[in-house]
Structures are given as C-alpha cells and as structure tokens.
Short mmCIF file of C-alpha atoms in Angstrom, two decimals:
data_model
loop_
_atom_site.label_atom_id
_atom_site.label_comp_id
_atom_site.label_asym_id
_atom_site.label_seq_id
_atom_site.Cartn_x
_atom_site.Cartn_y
_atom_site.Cartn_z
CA UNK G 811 -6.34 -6.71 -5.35
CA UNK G 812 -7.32 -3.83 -7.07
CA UNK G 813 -9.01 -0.74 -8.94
CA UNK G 814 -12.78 -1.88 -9.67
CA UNK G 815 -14.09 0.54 -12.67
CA UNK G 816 -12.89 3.98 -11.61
CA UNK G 817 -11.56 3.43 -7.92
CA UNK G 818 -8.25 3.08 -7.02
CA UNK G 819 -8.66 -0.05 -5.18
CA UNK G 820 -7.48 -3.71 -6.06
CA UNK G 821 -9.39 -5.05 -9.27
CA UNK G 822 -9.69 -8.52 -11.29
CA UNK G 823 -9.91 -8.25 -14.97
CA UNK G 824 -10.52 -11.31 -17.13
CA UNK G 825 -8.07 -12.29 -19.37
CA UNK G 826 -7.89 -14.16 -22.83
CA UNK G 827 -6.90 -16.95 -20.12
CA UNK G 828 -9.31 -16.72 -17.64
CA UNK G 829 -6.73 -14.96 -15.42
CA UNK G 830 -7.72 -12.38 -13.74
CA UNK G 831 -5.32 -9.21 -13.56
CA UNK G 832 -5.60 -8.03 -9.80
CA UNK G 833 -4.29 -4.14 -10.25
CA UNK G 834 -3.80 -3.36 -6.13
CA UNK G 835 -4.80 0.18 -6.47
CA UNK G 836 -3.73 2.91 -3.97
CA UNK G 837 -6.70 1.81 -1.55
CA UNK G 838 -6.92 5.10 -0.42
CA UNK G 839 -10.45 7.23 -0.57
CA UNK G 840 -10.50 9.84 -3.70
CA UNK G 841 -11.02 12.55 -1.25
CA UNK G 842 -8.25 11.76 0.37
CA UNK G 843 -5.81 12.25 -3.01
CA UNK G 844 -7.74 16.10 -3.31
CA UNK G 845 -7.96 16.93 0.56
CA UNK G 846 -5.52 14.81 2.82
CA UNK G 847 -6.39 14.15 6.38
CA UNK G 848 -4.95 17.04 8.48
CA UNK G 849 -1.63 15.99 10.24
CA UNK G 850 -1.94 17.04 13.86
CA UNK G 851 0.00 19.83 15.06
CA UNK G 852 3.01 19.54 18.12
CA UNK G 853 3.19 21.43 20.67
CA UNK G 854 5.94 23.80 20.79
CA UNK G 855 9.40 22.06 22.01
CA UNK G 856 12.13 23.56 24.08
CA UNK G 857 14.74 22.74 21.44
CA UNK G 858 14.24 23.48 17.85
CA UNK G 859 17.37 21.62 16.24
CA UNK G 860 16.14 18.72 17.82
CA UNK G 861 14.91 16.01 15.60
CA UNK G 862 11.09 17.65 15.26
CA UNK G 863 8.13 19.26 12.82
CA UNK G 864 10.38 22.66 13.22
CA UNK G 865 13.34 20.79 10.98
CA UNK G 866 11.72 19.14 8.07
CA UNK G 867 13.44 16.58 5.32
CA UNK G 868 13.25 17.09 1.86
CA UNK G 869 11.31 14.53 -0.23
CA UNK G 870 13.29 12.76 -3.13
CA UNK G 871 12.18 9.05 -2.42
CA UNK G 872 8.57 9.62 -2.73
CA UNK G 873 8.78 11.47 -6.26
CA UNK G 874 11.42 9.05 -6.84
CA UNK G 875 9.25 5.77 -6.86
CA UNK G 876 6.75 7.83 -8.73
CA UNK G 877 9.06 8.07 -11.45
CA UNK G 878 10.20 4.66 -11.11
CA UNK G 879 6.75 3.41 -11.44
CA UNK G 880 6.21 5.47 -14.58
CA UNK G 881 9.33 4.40 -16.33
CA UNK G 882 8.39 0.86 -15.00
CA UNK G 883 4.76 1.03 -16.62
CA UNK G 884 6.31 2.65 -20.02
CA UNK G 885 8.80 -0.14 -20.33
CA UNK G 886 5.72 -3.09 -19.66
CA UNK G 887 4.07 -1.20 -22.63
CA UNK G 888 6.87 -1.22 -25.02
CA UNK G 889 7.09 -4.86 -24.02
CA UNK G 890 3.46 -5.91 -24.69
CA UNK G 891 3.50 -4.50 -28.34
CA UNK G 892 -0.59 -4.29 -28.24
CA UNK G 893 -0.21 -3.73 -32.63
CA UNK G 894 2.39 -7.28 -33.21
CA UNK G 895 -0.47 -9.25 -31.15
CA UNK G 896 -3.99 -7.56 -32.27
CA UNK G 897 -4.75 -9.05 -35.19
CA UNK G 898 -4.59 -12.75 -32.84
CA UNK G 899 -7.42 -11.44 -30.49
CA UNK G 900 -9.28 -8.49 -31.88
CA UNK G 901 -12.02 -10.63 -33.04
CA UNK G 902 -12.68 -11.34 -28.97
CA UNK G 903 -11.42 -8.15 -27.41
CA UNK G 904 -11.73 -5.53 -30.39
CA UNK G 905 -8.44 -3.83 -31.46
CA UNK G 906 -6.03 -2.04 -29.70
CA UNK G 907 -7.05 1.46 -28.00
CA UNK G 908 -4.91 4.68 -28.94
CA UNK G 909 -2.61 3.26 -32.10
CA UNK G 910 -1.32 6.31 -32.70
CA UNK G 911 1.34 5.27 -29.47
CA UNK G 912 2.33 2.58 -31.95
CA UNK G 913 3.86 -0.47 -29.59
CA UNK G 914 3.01 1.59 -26.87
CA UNK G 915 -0.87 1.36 -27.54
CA UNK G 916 -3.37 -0.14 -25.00
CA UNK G 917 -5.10 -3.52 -25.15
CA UNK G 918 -8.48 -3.38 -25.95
CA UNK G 919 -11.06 -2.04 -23.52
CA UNK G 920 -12.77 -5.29 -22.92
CA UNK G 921 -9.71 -6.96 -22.11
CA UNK G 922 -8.22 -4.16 -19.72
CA UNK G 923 -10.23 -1.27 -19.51
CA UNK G 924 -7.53 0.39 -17.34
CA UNK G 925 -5.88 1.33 -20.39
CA UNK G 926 -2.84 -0.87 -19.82
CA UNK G 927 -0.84 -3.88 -20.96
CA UNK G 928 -1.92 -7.64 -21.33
CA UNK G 929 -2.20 -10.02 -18.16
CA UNK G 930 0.46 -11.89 -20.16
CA UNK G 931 2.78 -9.02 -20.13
CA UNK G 932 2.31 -8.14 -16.52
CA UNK G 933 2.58 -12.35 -15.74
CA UNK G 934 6.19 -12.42 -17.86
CA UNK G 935 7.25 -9.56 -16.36
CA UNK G 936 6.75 -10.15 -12.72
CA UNK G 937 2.85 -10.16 -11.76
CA UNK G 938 2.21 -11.99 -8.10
CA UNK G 939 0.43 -15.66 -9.06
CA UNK G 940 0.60 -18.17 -6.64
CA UNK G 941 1.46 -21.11 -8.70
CA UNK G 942 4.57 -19.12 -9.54
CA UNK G 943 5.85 -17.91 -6.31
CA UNK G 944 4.96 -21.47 -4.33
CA UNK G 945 5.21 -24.26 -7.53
CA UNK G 946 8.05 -22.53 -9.30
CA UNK G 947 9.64 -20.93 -6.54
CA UNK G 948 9.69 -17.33 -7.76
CA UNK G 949 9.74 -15.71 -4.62
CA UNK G 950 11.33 -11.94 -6.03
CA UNK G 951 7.20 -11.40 -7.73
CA UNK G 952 6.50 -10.63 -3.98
CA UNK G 953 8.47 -7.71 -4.67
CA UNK G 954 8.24 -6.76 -8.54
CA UNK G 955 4.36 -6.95 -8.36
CA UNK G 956 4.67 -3.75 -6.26
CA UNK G 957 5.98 -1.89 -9.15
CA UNK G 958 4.06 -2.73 -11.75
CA UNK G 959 0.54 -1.79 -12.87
CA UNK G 960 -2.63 -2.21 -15.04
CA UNK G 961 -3.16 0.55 -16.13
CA UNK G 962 -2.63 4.47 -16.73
CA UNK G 963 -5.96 4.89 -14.33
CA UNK G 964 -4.70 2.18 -11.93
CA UNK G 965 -0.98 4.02 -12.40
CA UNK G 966 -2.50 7.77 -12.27
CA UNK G 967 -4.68 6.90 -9.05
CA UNK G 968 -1.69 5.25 -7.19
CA UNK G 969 0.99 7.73 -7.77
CA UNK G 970 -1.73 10.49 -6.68
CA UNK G 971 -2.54 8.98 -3.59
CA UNK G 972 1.52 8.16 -2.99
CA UNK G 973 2.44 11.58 -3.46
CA UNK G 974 -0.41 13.26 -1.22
CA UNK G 975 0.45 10.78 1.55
CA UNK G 976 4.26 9.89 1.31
CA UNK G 977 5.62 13.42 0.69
CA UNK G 978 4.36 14.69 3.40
CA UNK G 979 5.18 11.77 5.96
CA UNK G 980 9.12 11.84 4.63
CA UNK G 981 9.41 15.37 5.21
CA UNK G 982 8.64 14.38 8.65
CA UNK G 983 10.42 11.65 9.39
CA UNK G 984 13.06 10.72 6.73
CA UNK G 985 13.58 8.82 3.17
CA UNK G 986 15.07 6.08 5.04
CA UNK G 987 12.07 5.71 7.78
CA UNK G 988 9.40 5.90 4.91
CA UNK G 989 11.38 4.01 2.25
CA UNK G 990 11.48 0.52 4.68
CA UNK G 991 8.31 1.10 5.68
CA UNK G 992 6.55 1.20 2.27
CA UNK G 993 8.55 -1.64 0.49
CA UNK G 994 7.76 -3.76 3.70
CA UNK G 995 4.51 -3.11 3.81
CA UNK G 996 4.28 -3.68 -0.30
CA UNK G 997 5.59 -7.12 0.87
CA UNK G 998 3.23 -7.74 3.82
CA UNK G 999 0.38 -7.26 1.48
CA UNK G 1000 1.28 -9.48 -1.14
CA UNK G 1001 1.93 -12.35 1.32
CA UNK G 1002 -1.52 -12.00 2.74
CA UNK G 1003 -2.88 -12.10 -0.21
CA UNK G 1004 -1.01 -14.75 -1.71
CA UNK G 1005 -2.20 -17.17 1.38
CA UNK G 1006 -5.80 -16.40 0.25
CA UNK G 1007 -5.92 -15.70 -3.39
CA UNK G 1008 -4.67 -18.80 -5.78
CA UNK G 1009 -7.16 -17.74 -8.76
CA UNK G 1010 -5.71 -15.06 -10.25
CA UNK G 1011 -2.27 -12.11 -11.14
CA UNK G 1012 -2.02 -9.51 -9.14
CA UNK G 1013 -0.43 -5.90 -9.41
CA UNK G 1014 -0.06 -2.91 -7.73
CA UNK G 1015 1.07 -1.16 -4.55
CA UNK G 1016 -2.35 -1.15 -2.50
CA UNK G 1017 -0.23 -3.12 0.12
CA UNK G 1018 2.56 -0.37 0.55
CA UNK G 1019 -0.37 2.56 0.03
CA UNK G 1020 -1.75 0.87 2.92
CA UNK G 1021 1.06 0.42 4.99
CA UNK G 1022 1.58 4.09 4.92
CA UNK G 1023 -1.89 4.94 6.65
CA UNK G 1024 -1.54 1.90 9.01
CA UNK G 1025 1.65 3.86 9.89
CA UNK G 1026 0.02 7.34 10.46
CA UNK G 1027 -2.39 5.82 12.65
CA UNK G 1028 0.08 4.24 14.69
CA UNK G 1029 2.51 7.43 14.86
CA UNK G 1030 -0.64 9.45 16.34
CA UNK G 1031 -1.14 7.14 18.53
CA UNK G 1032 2.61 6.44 20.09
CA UNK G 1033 3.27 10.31 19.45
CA UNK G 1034 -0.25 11.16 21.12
CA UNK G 1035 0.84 13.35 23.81
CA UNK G 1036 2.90 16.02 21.62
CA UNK G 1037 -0.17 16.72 19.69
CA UNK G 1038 -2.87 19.56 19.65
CA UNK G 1039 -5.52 18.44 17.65
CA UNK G 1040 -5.05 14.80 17.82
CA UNK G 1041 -8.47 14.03 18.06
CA UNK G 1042 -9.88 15.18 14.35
CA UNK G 1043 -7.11 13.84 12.95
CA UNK G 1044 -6.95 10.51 14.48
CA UNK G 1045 -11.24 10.84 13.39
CA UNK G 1046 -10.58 11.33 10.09
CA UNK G 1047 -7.62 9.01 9.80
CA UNK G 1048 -9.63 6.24 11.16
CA UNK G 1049 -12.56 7.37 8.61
CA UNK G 1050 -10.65 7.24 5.45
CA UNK G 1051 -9.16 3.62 6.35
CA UNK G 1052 -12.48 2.44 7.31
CA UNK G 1053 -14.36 3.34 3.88
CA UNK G 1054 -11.30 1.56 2.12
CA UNK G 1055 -11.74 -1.09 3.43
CA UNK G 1056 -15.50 -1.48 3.63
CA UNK G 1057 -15.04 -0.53 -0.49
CA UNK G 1058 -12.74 -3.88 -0.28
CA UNK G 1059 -15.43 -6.14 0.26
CA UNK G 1060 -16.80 -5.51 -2.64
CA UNK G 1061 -16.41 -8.62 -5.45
CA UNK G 1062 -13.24 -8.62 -7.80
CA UNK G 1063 -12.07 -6.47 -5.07
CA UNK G 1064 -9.11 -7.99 -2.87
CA UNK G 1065 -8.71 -6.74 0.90
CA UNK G 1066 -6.25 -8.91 1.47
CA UNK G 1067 -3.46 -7.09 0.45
CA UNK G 1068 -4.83 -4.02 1.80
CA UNK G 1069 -5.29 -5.32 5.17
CA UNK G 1070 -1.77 -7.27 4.78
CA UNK G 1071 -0.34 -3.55 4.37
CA UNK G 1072 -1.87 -1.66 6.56
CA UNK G 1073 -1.13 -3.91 9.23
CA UNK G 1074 2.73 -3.96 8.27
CA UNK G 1075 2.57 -0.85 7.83
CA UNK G 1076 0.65 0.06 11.84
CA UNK G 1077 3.30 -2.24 13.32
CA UNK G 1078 6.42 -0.72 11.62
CA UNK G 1079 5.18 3.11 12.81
CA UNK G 1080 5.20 1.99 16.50
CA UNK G 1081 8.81 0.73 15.65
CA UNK G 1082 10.13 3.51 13.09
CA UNK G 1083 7.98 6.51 14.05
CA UNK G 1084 7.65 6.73 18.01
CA UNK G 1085 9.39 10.78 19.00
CA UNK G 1086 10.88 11.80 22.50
CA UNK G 1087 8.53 13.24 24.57
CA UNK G 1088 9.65 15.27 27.56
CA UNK G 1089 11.30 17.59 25.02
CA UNK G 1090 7.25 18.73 23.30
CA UNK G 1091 6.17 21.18 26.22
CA UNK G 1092 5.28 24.47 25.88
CA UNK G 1093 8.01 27.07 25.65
CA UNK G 1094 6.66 29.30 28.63
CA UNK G 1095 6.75 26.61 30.93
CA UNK G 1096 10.31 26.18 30.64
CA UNK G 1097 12.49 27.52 33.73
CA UNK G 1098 15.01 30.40 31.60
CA UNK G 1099 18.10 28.62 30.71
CA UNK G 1100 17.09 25.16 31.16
CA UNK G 1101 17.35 22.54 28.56
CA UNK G 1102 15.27 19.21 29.42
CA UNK G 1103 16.44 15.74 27.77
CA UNK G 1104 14.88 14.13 25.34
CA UNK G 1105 13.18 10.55 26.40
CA UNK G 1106 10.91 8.05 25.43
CA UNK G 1107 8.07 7.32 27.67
CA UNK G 1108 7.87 3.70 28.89
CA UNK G 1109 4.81 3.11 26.75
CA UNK G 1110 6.45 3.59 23.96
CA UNK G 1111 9.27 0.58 24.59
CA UNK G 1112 6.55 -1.15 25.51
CA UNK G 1113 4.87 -0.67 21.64
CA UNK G 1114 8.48 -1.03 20.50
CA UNK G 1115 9.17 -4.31 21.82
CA UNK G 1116 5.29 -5.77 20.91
CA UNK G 1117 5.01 -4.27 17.86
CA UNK G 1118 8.69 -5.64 16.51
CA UNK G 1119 7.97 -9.26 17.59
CA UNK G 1120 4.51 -9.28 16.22
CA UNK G 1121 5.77 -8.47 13.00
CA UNK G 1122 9.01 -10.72 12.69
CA UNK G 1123 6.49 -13.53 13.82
CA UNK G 1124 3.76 -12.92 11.92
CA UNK G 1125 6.38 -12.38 8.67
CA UNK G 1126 7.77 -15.69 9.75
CA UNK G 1127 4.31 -17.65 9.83
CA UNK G 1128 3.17 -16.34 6.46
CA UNK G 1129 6.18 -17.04 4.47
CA UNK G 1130 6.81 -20.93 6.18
CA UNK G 1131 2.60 -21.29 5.43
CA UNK G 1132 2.89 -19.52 2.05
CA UNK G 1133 5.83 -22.00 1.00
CA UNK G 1134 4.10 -24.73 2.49
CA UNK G 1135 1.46 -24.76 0.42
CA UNK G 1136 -0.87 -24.11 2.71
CA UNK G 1137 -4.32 -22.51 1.61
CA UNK G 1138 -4.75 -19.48 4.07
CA UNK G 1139 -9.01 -20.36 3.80
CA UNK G 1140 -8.31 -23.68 5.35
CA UNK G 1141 -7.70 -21.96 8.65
CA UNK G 1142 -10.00 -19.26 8.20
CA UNK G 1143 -13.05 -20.07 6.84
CA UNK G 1144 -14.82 -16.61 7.73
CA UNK G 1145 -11.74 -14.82 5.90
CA UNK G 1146 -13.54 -15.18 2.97
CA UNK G 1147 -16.41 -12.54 3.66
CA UNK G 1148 -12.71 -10.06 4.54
CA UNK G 1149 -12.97 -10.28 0.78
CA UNK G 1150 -16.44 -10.05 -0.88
CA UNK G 1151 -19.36 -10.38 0.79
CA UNK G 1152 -22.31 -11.60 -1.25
CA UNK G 1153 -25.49 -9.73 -1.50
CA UNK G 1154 -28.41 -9.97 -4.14
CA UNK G 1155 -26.89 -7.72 -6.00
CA UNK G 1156 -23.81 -9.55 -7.06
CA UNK G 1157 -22.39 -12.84 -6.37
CA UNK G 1158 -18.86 -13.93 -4.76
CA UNK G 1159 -18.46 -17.33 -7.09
CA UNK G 1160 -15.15 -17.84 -8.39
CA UNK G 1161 -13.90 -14.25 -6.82
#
C-alpha cells in the first residue's frame, strides 16, 4: 500500500528485515493534485440561506490533519535517530542521507528512498502488520498507520492531494461531514488490506485519500439532479479513480487499501452527502412570493438506507474475519490479480 518510485500510490520497501514498508500514498493521479476535477455547478435555489454552494464552510480540519501529519512525521524522525544507528548498517544500506538535520537525517536511500525513517521506527511507532493487530491484539495500528508516513515524497504527495481534494469538499459540506468520512474510510482501507496482506508494514492514508473520491462520486450521483454540468465531471471523476487504480495493480503496489477506501468512502457520501432537492430550481420559475420546502427525493432514502447497512455489515464481516484469523485469499482466490498482475515484465512472487 503505497508510493512506488515517484507516485503517490501505496509502495513496499525492503527492510534490513525483509519487511517491507507499505507507504499508502494519496492514490490520487498527479494531475489531479495540479488541476482538480471540476466540481459541478447547482442550479440556482429559491432560498439562499438554505444549507447550499451559495453558503460555504470554512476549512480548518483539512489544513489541520495536514499539520498533524507533519508534526506526526517530524516526531517519527526525531525518534529514528538515522546518526545513533548508522554506523550498525551503513556497510548494507550506505550512511544516512542529509546529516546536516542531525537526528532528524534520513535513512539511507537504498533502505527508504522516500527520504524517511526506518521500517523499525514506523513498526514501534504504530505501522499496520498483521501479526500485530491479529497475534498481539493491537487493534489502535488500524488507526495510527493513517497518520504516519515513509517519507517526505510519500508525506509531500499525500498532503498535496488532501488539500486539493478535502478543502474544497469541507467548504461544501462541513468539518464534521468530511472529518468522519476520511478517518472511516482511513479505517476501511486498512482492514481490507489487512485481510489480504500478511507480508509486510504498512503506512499511509491512501485508504482515507480514497474514501474522499469514492465520496464525490457518490455525492454526484445522489445530488445528480441539482447539477449543470454533471456529466464532465462525473467523466472525469470516474477517469481519475480508474487510472489509480489500474496504477494499483502494479507489483509492490497495494490496491487493497485503496479499494477498501474508496468504497467506505462511496457508501458514507450516499449517507453524509445526499442535499434536498425540490429547493435547486431555477429562480424564474418560482411563482413571486412563494417559498417551496426543502425534501429529499425517495431515491435518496432509498441510497440512505442501502448504503448504511452495506457498510455496518460489511465493517462487521471484516473485523470478525480479520480477528479470526482468517486469510482474506482463502475466499478469494482471483483477489490476488486486484493487487499485481504479473506480466513479462515483472513478477508478482512474494508481493
């Protein structure tokens, strides 16, 4: 789960221990982070202090967890102390990268060329590993992997795509709306991947990155009447999560997590994101000095309802089969090819 070479995608780096370090990258397409898909636009509404585009929120959570993650990533490198552990290692790896940081320097490049700490570090300090959430019964790493990271490129590339994605989707619809909605879908991802990946750490917030688009594509779609130009955005919506994920079969490169995420993440929008509809018409056809209720259209209780139950079940599932033991491969054996497909170009073994 995470950034292979230069993408911001979920990588594996070999450690000292064999371990890979899985850095869940923001799994979201770099020309996303420089040109964002368009947001469709509503049509105008009868009443504009209604809840609506007209009366926006202003974003503090988003650069919030940015600056959480970077005081997160700081602290994991003053913790790893690259210079007390070098001279142990530098035969193997080479020594550490940037010493003029002091304790704050890098590991060497062939151990984690994302610039970053030690899969030790990252293991002590909360990494996802399934022997430690299932054997040892550490179940908080499902939630501190989310905040950690591999790397400044592997930091740099998340926070980008988290700021060009979540600011704009909590001035819309709220801190509180956004905020559940990416730690849930953080935690949907690293379940899924936990049921199919025993062979190595994990890091990252490709999960909630996900969870975020899953959750665009499902507010377009409950919301799809309000809209003007709903089809190019729903086009390139769909065309940004589709190249993610085709990047994610690539080897060392984990879709799990991204697909656990995005599909928390769909199912929470048709729960958290769904808008009245009667009240998105256009102004002019509006009989002078009548005001027309806000209401939800059946459909949309309908998504509700399905959407909610689908996710408390499939939550339930995973965590009683995670728990369990139980090797998410064993009961799907084509998952595998979700992950890396093999071609004669590169081989899947022991990814």
């Amino acid at each position: 789960m995470a950034v292979v070479g230069d993408t911001d995608l979920e990588n594996r780096m070999s450690s000292e221990k064999d371990r890979g370090i899985g850095s869940r990258g923001g799994g979201v397409d770099r020309n996303l982070i420089g040109n964002p898909p368009p947001l469709p636009q509503p049509l105008a509404f009868s009443n504009l202090t209604d809840e609506g585009f007209s009366s926006q929120w202003t974003s503090w959570l988003v650069p919030m967890i940015v600056f959480v993650n970077v005081v997160v990533f700081v602290v994991v490198m003053f913790v790893n102390n690259c210079p007390k552990h070098s001279e142990s290692h530098h035969r193997r790896y080479g020594h550490c990268v940037a010493k003029f940081l002091g304790r704050l320097s890098f590991e060497p490049l062939r151990s984690n060329p994302m610039f970053g700490p030690s899969s030790h570090t990252l293991l002590k300090l909360g990494s996802l590993e399934w022997s430690k959430v299932v054997e040892e019964h550490e179940a908080w790493r499902l939630l501190t992997c989310i905040w950690l990271h591999a790397g400044v490129v592997h930091l740099g590339l998340n926070m980008l795509s988290l700021v060009f994605i979540g600011i704009r989707l909590e001035q819309q619809f709220g801190f509180v709306r956004i905020g559940i909605i990416y730690l849930i879908s953080g935690i949907g991802g690293t379940i899924l991947s936990s049921l199919f990946i025993r062979n190595a750490i994990s890091v990252g917030a490709s999960g909630a990155l996900f969870g975020l688009l899953g959750s665009m594509l499902s507010e377009l779609l409950t919301n799809w009447t309000i809209y003007t130009n709903k089809i190019a955005a729903l086009l390139t919506l769909v065309f940004v999560i589709l190249i993610n994920l085709a990047i994610g079969i690539l080897p060392h490169v984990d879709n799990f997590a991204h697909l656990g995420g995005f599909l928390s993440g769909f199912l929470l929008g048709f729960v958290l994101l769904p808008r009245p509809q009667f009240k998105w018409l256009v102004r002019e056809h509006i009989p002078q000095g009548r005001r027309l209720r806000s209401k939800y259209k059946p459909y949309q209780y309908i998504l509700w309802l399905l959407s909610l139950t689908l996710l408390i079940a499939g939550f339930a599932v995973s965590l009683v089969l995670l728990f369990r033991g139980e090797d998410g491969n064993d009961h799907c054996h084509w998952c595998r090819y979700l992950r890396c497909i093999p071609t004669s170009r590169w081989s899947c073994d022991g990814v």
